[in-house]
mmCIF file of C-alpha atoms in Angstrom:
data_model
loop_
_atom_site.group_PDB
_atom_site.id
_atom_site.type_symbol
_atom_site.label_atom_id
_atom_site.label_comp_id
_atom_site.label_asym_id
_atom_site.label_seq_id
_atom_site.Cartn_x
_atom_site.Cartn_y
_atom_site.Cartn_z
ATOM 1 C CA UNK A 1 5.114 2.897 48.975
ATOM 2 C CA UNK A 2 6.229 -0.131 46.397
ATOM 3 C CA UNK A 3 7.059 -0.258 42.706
ATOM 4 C CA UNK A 4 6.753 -3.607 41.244
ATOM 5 C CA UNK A 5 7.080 -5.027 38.223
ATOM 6 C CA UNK A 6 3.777 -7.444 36.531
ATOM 7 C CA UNK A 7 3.072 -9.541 33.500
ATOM 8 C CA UNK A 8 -0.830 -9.000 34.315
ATOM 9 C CA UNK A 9 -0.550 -12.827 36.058
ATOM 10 C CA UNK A 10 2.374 -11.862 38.984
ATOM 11 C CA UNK A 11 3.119 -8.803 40.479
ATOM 12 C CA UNK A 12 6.781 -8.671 42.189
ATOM 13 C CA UNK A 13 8.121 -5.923 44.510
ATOM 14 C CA UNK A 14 11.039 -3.945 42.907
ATOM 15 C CA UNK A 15 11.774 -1.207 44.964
ATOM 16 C CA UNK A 16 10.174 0.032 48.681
ATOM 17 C CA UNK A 17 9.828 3.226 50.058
ATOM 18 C CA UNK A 18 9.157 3.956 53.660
ATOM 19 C CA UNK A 19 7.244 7.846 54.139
ATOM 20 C CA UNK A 20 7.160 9.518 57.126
ATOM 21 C CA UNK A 21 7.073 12.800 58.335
ATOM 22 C CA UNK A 22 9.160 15.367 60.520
ATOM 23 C CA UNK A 23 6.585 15.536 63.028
ATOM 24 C CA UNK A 24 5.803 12.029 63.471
ATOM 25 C CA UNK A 25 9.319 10.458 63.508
ATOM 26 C CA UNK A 26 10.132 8.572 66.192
ATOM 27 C CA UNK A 27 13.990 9.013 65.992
ATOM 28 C CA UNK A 28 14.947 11.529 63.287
ATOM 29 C CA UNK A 29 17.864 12.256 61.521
ATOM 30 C CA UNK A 30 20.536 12.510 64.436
ATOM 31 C CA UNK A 31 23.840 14.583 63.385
ATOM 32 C CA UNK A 32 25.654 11.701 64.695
ATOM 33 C CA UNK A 33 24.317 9.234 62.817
ATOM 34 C CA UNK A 34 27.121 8.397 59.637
ATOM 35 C CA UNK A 35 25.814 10.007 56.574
ATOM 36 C CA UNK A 36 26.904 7.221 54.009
ATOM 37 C CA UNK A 37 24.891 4.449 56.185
ATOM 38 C CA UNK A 38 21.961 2.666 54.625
ATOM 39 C CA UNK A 39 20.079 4.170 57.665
ATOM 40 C CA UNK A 40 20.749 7.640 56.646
ATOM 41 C CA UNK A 41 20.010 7.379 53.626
ATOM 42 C CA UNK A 42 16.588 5.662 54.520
ATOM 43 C CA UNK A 43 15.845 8.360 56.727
ATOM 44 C CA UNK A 44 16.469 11.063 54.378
ATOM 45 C CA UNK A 45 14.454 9.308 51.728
ATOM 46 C CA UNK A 46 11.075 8.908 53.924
ATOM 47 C CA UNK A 47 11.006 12.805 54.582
ATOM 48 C CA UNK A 48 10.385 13.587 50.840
ATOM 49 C CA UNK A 49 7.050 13.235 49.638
ATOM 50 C CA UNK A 50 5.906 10.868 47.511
ATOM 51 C CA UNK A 51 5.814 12.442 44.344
ATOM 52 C CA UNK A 52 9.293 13.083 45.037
ATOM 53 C CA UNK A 53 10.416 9.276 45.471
ATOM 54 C CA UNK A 54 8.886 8.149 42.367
ATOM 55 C CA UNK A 55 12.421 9.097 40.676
ATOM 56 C CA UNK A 56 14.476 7.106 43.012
ATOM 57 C CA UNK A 57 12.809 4.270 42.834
ATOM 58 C CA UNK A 58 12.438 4.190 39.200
ATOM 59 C CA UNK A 59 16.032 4.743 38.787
ATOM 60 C CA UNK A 60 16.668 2.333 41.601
ATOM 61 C CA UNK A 61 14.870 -0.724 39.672
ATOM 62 C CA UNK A 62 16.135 0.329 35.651
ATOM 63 C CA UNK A 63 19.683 0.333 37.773
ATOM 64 C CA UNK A 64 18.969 -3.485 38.501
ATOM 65 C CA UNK A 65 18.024 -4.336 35.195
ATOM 66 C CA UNK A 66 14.247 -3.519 34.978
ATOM 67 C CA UNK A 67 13.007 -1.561 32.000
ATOM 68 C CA UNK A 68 9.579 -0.279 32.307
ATOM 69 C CA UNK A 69 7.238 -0.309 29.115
ATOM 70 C CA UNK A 70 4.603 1.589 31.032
ATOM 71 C CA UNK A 71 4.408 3.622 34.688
ATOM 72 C CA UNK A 72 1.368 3.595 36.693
ATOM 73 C CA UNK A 73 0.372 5.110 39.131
ATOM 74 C CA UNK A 74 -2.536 6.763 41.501
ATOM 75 C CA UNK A 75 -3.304 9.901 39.463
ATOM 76 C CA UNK A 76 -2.805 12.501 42.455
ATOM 77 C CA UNK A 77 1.335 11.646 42.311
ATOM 78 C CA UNK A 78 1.292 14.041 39.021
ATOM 79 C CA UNK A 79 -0.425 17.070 40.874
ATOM 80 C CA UNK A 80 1.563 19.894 42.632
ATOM 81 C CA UNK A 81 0.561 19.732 46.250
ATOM 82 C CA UNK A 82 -1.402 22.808 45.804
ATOM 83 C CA UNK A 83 -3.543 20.572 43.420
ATOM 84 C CA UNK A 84 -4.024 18.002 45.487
ATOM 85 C CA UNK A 85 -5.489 19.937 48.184
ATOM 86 C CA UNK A 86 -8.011 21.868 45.961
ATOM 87 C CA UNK A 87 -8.878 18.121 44.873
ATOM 88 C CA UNK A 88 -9.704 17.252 48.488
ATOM 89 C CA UNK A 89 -11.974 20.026 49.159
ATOM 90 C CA UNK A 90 -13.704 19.748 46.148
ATOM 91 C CA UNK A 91 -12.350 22.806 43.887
#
């Protein structure tokens, strides 16, 4: 997932987001792995769901100085999962 930042001529990447899943990681979250490693913290970060991460990375980018007039985004990251399936099937 990527935030950027555009003038409506460039579009540059701000702030990435890797998602994954429990059941299709390929290494997990090891309890020997340190906890204040950029690693970590990676791997915690791609087990939340997207919705979730849209915080983080907004905060990550106004942290380094970008200051967003307007957010977009696909419209599905503002339903509750619950939504979001009725939307698939049709409901």
């Amino acid at each position: 997932m990527t935030l950027g930042w555009s003038d409506g001529v460039i579009f540059m990447l701000a702030a990435f987001s890797l998602l994954k899943s429990k059941k299709h990681q390929v290494n997990g979250v090891s309890k020997d792995i340190d906890k204040r490693s950029s690693g970590y913290k990676r791997r915690q970060e791609g087990l939340q769901t997207a919705p979730e991460q849209i915080l983080g990375m907004l905060q990550r980018a106004m942290n380094a100085g970008i200051d967003p007039s307007y957010v977009l985004m696909d419209f599905w990251f503002t339903l509750p999962p619950s939504d979001q399936r009725h939307q698939r099937t049709g409901y």
